[in-house]
Amino acid sequence: MFLRSARRSAIRQTGRLSHSTAARPTSPSSPARFENRPLATRSVVVRGPRSSKGRVLGGANGIGPYYHYEVDGSLGGVVGRLSSGNPSTVAFLGVRAKSTSAAFSTQLQADDADDQYSSGRSHREDWMINLGRNGDNEWLTGDRPIDWYTGMHPLDCPGVDANGTLRSLPLPNLSRVTRESAKQYFDNSWTLYEMLFAGLRGDEPFYRPPVHGLRHPQIFYYGHTPCLYVNKLRVSGVLDGPVNAYFESIFEVGVDEMLWDDMHKNDMLWPAVSEVFEYRKDVYNTVVDAIMNHPSLDDSNGPVTVNQDHPMWALFMGFEHERIHLETSSVLFRETPIELVQRPKHWPSLHPSVYDGVSRSTNPVEGEDYPSNEMVDVQGRTVKLGKPLDFPSYGWDNEYGERTVDVPNFSASKHMITNGEFFDFVKDGGYRRKEYWCDDGWAWRSHRNMKWPFFWTPVGPAGSHEYGLRAIYEEIPMQWDWPADVTYYESKAYCLWKSERDGPPKNGPLRVLTEAEHNVIRHQDHNLDAARSNVDADKVMVTSGSNFPKGGTGANLNMAYSSQNPVNFFPPSHTGHFDTVGNAWEWTEDHFNPLKNFEVHHVYDDFSTPCFDGKHSMIVGGSFMSTGDEASVFARFHFRPHFLQHSGFRLVSSDGEAPAMHLFPGSFSGQAAKAASEADYGAEISEETSSNVYETDDLMSMYLGLHFPLSGSREGVDAVIDHVAAPLHGLRFPQRVANLLTALAPEKLERALDVGCAVGGTSFELAKSFNHVEAFDFSDNFVSAAKRLQSGEQLTFEVPIEGDISKQVSVVQEDGVDMSVMSRVNFFQGDASSLSTYAETRNEFKGGFDGVILSNLLCRLPDPEAALVALPGIVNKGGVVVIVTPFTWLEEFTNRAKWLGGVIDPVSKQPIHSKDVLRTIMEEQGFEKIHEEEMPLVIREHRRKYQYIVSEASGWRKK
């Protein structure tokens, strides 16, 4: 969610690559840090620019086109000579396009002699190629020099207090924007972010991949936030060109990993920190110039109102995007080895409870080391979700819209679950007992070998259960009365364990909170209703981080502190619940979901929509690191259930179903909520989104008729009513697809794969030529029908004739398809988006395939490119892939951000055609296009109405 950009203002420049060669400030301790070393003239390979869809156009390995350059130091021409230049940049452009091992070898052959990292390590990892360049390590070790800050120094920055501590400013009121107020908030955001990064010690933590491998290394995020400012201001028309087109390509698109075991390698050769530092300086000056001089912010006649139609909405989008990454990167820092971080100067202090001098027990006792945590009954009420369009603060698209939820009576623990309470779960073996975990959660726990919460640090012998606690930059004594920082999976396991140990509560099993319930227990002076009546009731609109802890509704929010706090430190809400905002996010039972009348914003039209997938859990309330819009009462954020985000949970029980929203029932196990309906979400999410659209009787009949067009011949029902110019050439579509694959002469005819096999017509036809066919479909009903046919069962289905009149007909197979042929097919239920996983985990995929078919499937996948890039891993050399598709892109199947084409590039205004992007991807994967034709098909709706579709059929041979 936080990282993607569909209107990814791609800079499609294929000529000169902008690159700053100005010297960076030199650290006094490393005067020769930016000395250039000569590099021999050679041809290098440069990755090309990304398209507006966030993928690079052309090339190999799924990265982009490779332009061969003879490059000189200025990186100026397509053909030149390289006699000298910044070595890291040249290496970056020249080596990065190679495979990891080749890049590693090329760079190290030149640099091993003087590489300080080549000694003292037992082995090298691929990402280490980035270390020891440009003298950056010395510059980045220890306290940062003054010139580390490319904008304002913390002591000069808006938001600094009398003690020299910098915290967040209030969220800007967009009904009264001045150039100066916009610049102050920009400076506060920019400097807070750079102050966070001043906490990385040396160059290693910039490049070391996170321990879980689910995010980019920090060098990406150091360059990502300035990149977004430029690209979004370009899309909105404020800027007319890039600052550095290449950096605005490679730093544009981050990751939101779909699975806990989808380990991103992150071992490429990145730019040097000092190069990104120079880029940040350039972007800072560009944004300041836009703020102070762009006519849309002319405040000479008074403050300006910035709304969603204003070009500077993109500026405030950049502010809030940066603040999201301020928090998410702080989590990554907290996950970084302690020896690689350092507390920056001017950073907010830990909560004072750390320094209270109290000895911490290794065996915590309720009532002494942490407070008792009673369940408090709550009177249900009606909650209206959604932010008014005219509310004068920046909001992300998912905040707008409306939904009214009737919340029944429920009980909720007055505190979030503390480390002390969670200790009992750990000591009792909760991480070893599978019965407490959902399937996905247990797989994650096993994969990570988790035995206690990630931020607990063992300080005693194994099995002693002695723990410290990891903060962002420090390891501190365990704080038993702070909230337990855990994933959704861990919170749900605790709920089951607690119910078993203590017995279920009187009003239903234990679970976590819902979004609607959260808004019931949130303090009435600062809840949704209050904020809609009075802007200042959204407390972050008028309260800085310095002032947030004060008063009867004080909270640990907006960077008041740099850590969590005891769960009973601040006053409770009117319902008797503590920390309903701040301290730690709270996991909920809700899928991340759109409100009714949800609309994307054209400047960032896939901020939310890729995550309306039923696989992201909402989090509510904000944490100590939440600032700006994240700290607003209207905030609606989410994460994968296996991610950490300074997040805890509260126990809840109720008599009936949880008043939570699910987009896709059962998309991951463990959540307690009802399925969403069209009425809940409005037109943007239709009822097909909350169920499998292929599981209806009418569609089953339609597909049986399509796959077996001879059906009805015994009953006198023609596949197409007899008439002049009847489109009989559109019949037998599944069989024609199978015959095309055979005709394209794969090197062998041993094994074929039918991806999206539906009811099996193509699969059975393939089995007439191939010795074995694997076939799967997402619809269990379709697979079941195919298996029943395979077993010899005579299936019948209804053919619509007119109105309510229909005719029952029997399925008739094609000539040559007998029991012997059908026995060569193995049908199973599967997901085309999981091809890469199947290649590694399913026995059916061992040995690869000589022929693969994806027929009328590509534009019905949630991530079509993921399926395509998996093909090299399953297709044998000389094998042939046939892809048939009409490129009918619909958002109910494929989020717009994932369309291969069919969109207009928002920057160049040129159309992007799916056919061209498909060719680029397939060539990147090592396939040669060997065939193309237009392939019609006819689908009967009733006797006198038919769908006539012309798909593009293309053949691709693996080199």
mmCIF file of C-alpha atoms in Angstrom, residues 339-467:
data_model
loop_
_atom_site.group_PDB
_atom_site.id
_atom_site.type_symbol
_atom_site.label_atom_id
_atom_site.label_comp_id
_atom_site.label_asym_id
_atom_site.label_seq_id
_atom_site.Cartn_x
_atom_site.Cartn_y
_atom_site.Cartn_z
ATOM 1 C CA GLU A 339 25.582 -2.712 16.474
ATOM 2 C CA LEU A 340 24.490 -1.068 13.218
ATOM 3 C CA VAL A 341 22.335 1.677 14.760
ATOM 4 C CA GLN A 342 22.994 4.682 16.972
ATOM 5 C CA ARG A 343 20.723 7.211 18.670
ATOM 6 C CA PRO A 344 20.758 10.409 16.593
ATOM 7 C CA LYS A 345 21.237 13.774 18.219
ATOM 8 C CA HIS A 346 17.988 15.710 18.715
ATOM 9 C CA TRP A 347 15.859 12.537 18.553
ATOM 10 C CA PRO A 348 12.978 12.361 21.085
ATOM 11 C CA SER A 349 13.782 10.516 24.297
ATOM 12 C CA LEU A 350 12.480 7.132 25.323
ATOM 13 C CA HIS A 351 9.457 7.221 27.591
ATOM 14 C CA PRO A 352 10.619 8.246 31.101
ATOM 15 C CA SER A 353 9.380 4.948 32.582
ATOM 16 C CA VAL A 354 12.583 3.403 31.207
ATOM 17 C CA TYR A 355 14.589 5.510 33.628
ATOM 18 C CA ASP A 356 12.474 5.028 36.757
ATOM 19 C CA GLY A 357 15.179 3.014 38.507
ATOM 20 C CA VAL A 358 12.852 0.093 39.242
ATOM 21 C CA SER A 359 14.491 -3.324 39.044
ATOM 22 C CA ARG A 360 12.895 -5.486 36.345
ATOM 23 C CA SER A 361 11.858 -8.975 37.363
ATOM 24 C CA THR A 362 12.636 -11.908 35.108
ATOM 25 C CA ASN A 363 9.405 -13.560 36.214
ATOM 26 C CA PRO A 364 6.757 -10.811 36.066
ATOM 27 C CA VAL A 365 3.872 -10.743 38.508
ATOM 28 C CA GLU A 366 0.439 -9.335 37.692
ATOM 29 C CA GLY A 367 -0.351 -6.256 39.780
ATOM 30 C CA GLU A 368 3.325 -5.618 40.496
ATOM 31 C CA ASP A 369 5.184 -5.658 37.177
ATOM 32 C CA TYR A 370 2.174 -5.019 34.989
ATOM 33 C CA PRO A 371 -1.426 -3.990 35.715
ATOM 34 C CA SER A 372 -4.408 -6.284 35.896
ATOM 35 C CA ASN A 373 -6.368 -6.194 32.677
ATOM 36 C CA GLU A 374 -10.077 -6.599 33.280
ATOM 37 C CA MET A 375 -12.644 -6.897 30.520
ATOM 38 C CA VAL A 376 -14.828 -3.790 30.486
ATOM 39 C CA ASP A 377 -18.384 -3.966 29.135
ATOM 40 C CA VAL A 378 -19.180 -1.484 26.383
ATOM 41 C CA GLN A 379 -22.620 -0.307 25.313
ATOM 42 C CA GLY A 380 -22.988 -0.721 21.564
ATOM 43 C CA ARG A 381 -23.996 2.147 19.309
ATOM 44 C CA THR A 382 -24.103 3.181 15.680
ATOM 45 C CA VAL A 383 -20.792 4.312 14.184
ATOM 46 C CA LYS A 384 -20.484 6.344 11.020
ATOM 47 C CA LEU A 385 -17.153 5.808 9.306
ATOM 48 C CA GLY A 386 -15.603 8.114 6.722
ATOM 49 C CA LYS A 387 -13.953 11.499 6.314
ATOM 50 C CA PRO A 388 -15.938 14.405 4.829
ATOM 51 C CA LEU A 389 -14.598 15.544 1.457
ATOM 52 C CA ASP A 390 -14.404 19.117 2.736
ATOM 53 C CA PHE A 391 -12.465 18.307 5.912
ATOM 54 C CA PRO A 392 -9.439 20.642 5.736
ATOM 55 C CA SER A 393 -6.593 18.151 6.005
ATOM 56 C CA TYR A 394 -4.863 15.818 3.602
ATOM 57 C CA GLY A 395 -6.395 12.358 3.449
ATOM 58 C CA TRP A 396 -5.651 9.171 1.551
ATOM 59 C CA ASP A 397 -8.318 7.867 -0.796
ATOM 60 C CA ASN A 398 -9.476 5.087 1.531
ATOM 61 C CA GLU A 399 -10.473 7.583 4.235
ATOM 62 C CA TYR A 400 -13.244 9.130 2.135
ATOM 63 C CA GLY A 401 -16.685 7.676 1.623
ATOM 64 C CA GLU A 402 -19.101 6.472 4.233
ATOM 65 C CA ARG A 403 -20.412 3.446 6.038
ATOM 66 C CA THR A 404 -22.785 3.143 8.968
ATOM 67 C CA VAL A 405 -22.128 0.217 11.308
ATOM 68 C CA ASP A 406 -24.429 -0.935 14.088
ATOM 69 C CA VAL A 407 -22.055 -2.107 16.799
ATOM 70 C CA PRO A 408 -23.618 -4.550 19.285
ATOM 71 C CA ASN A 409 -22.676 -4.614 22.942
ATOM 72 C CA PHE A 410 -19.212 -6.040 23.539
ATOM 73 C CA SER A 411 -16.508 -6.377 26.170
ATOM 74 C CA ALA A 412 -12.924 -5.192 25.672
ATOM 75 C CA SER A 413 -9.830 -5.385 27.854
ATOM 76 C CA LYS A 414 -9.159 -2.001 29.380
ATOM 77 C CA HIS A 415 -5.499 -2.182 28.312
ATOM 78 C CA MET A 416 -3.708 -3.601 25.338
ATOM 79 C CA ILE A 417 -2.079 -6.915 26.192
ATOM 80 C CA THR A 418 1.197 -6.206 27.968
ATOM 81 C CA ASN A 419 4.562 -7.895 27.670
ATOM 82 C CA GLY A 420 3.885 -9.292 31.129
ATOM 83 C CA GLU A 421 0.661 -10.942 30.046
ATOM 84 C CA PHE A 422 2.218 -12.222 26.850
ATOM 85 C CA PHE A 423 5.107 -13.696 28.858
ATOM 86 C CA ASP A 424 2.723 -16.320 30.244
ATOM 87 C CA PHE A 425 1.843 -17.384 26.698
ATOM 88 C CA VAL A 426 5.527 -17.661 25.779
ATOM 89 C CA LYS A 427 6.506 -19.554 28.945
ATOM 90 C CA ASP A 428 3.563 -21.906 28.567
ATOM 91 C CA GLY A 429 4.845 -22.997 25.151
ATOM 92 C CA GLY A 430 2.362 -21.025 23.063
ATOM 93 C CA TYR A 431 4.826 -20.802 20.175
ATOM 94 C CA ARG A 432 5.249 -24.594 20.145
ATOM 95 C CA ARG A 433 1.584 -25.586 20.102
ATOM 96 C CA LYS A 434 0.090 -25.647 16.627
ATOM 97 C CA GLU A 435 -3.492 -25.796 17.899
ATOM 98 C CA TYR A 436 -3.378 -22.101 18.809
ATOM 99 C CA TRP A 437 -2.355 -20.967 15.351
ATOM 100 C CA CYS A 438 -4.195 -20.657 12.066
ATOM 101 C CA ASP A 439 -2.534 -22.530 9.189
ATOM 102 C CA ASP A 440 -0.928 -19.433 7.708
ATOM 103 C CA GLY A 441 0.215 -18.255 11.113
ATOM 104 C CA TRP A 442 1.783 -21.595 11.990
ATOM 105 C CA ALA A 443 3.583 -21.698 8.638
ATOM 106 C CA TRP A 444 4.947 -18.208 9.308
ATOM 107 C CA ARG A 445 5.968 -19.099 12.866
ATOM 108 C CA SER A 446 7.717 -22.251 11.671
ATOM 109 C CA HIS A 447 9.414 -20.484 8.790
ATOM 110 C CA ARG A 448 10.814 -17.823 11.120
ATOM 111 C CA ASN A 449 11.366 -20.302 13.972
ATOM 112 C CA MET A 450 9.684 -17.831 16.299
ATOM 113 C CA LYS A 451 9.727 -18.702 19.999
ATOM 114 C CA TRP A 452 8.915 -15.277 21.470
ATOM 115 C CA PRO A 453 8.030 -11.816 20.083
ATOM 116 C CA PHE A 454 10.591 -10.467 17.643
ATOM 117 C CA PHE A 455 11.498 -7.395 19.700
ATOM 118 C CA TRP A 456 12.209 -9.435 22.836
ATOM 119 C CA THR A 457 15.949 -9.986 23.228
ATOM 120 C CA PRO A 458 17.111 -13.066 25.171
ATOM 121 C CA VAL A 459 19.527 -12.074 27.940
ATOM 122 C CA GLY A 460 19.893 -15.404 29.745
ATOM 123 C CA PRO A 461 20.581 -19.044 28.936
ATOM 124 C CA ALA A 462 18.307 -20.809 26.485
ATOM 125 C CA GLY A 463 15.128 -21.879 28.250
ATOM 126 C CA SER A 464 15.566 -19.409 31.113
ATOM 127 C CA HIS A 465 12.961 -17.032 29.670
ATOM 128 C CA GLU A 466 14.998 -13.973 30.552
ATOM 129 C CA TYR A 467 14.399 -11.149 28.119
#
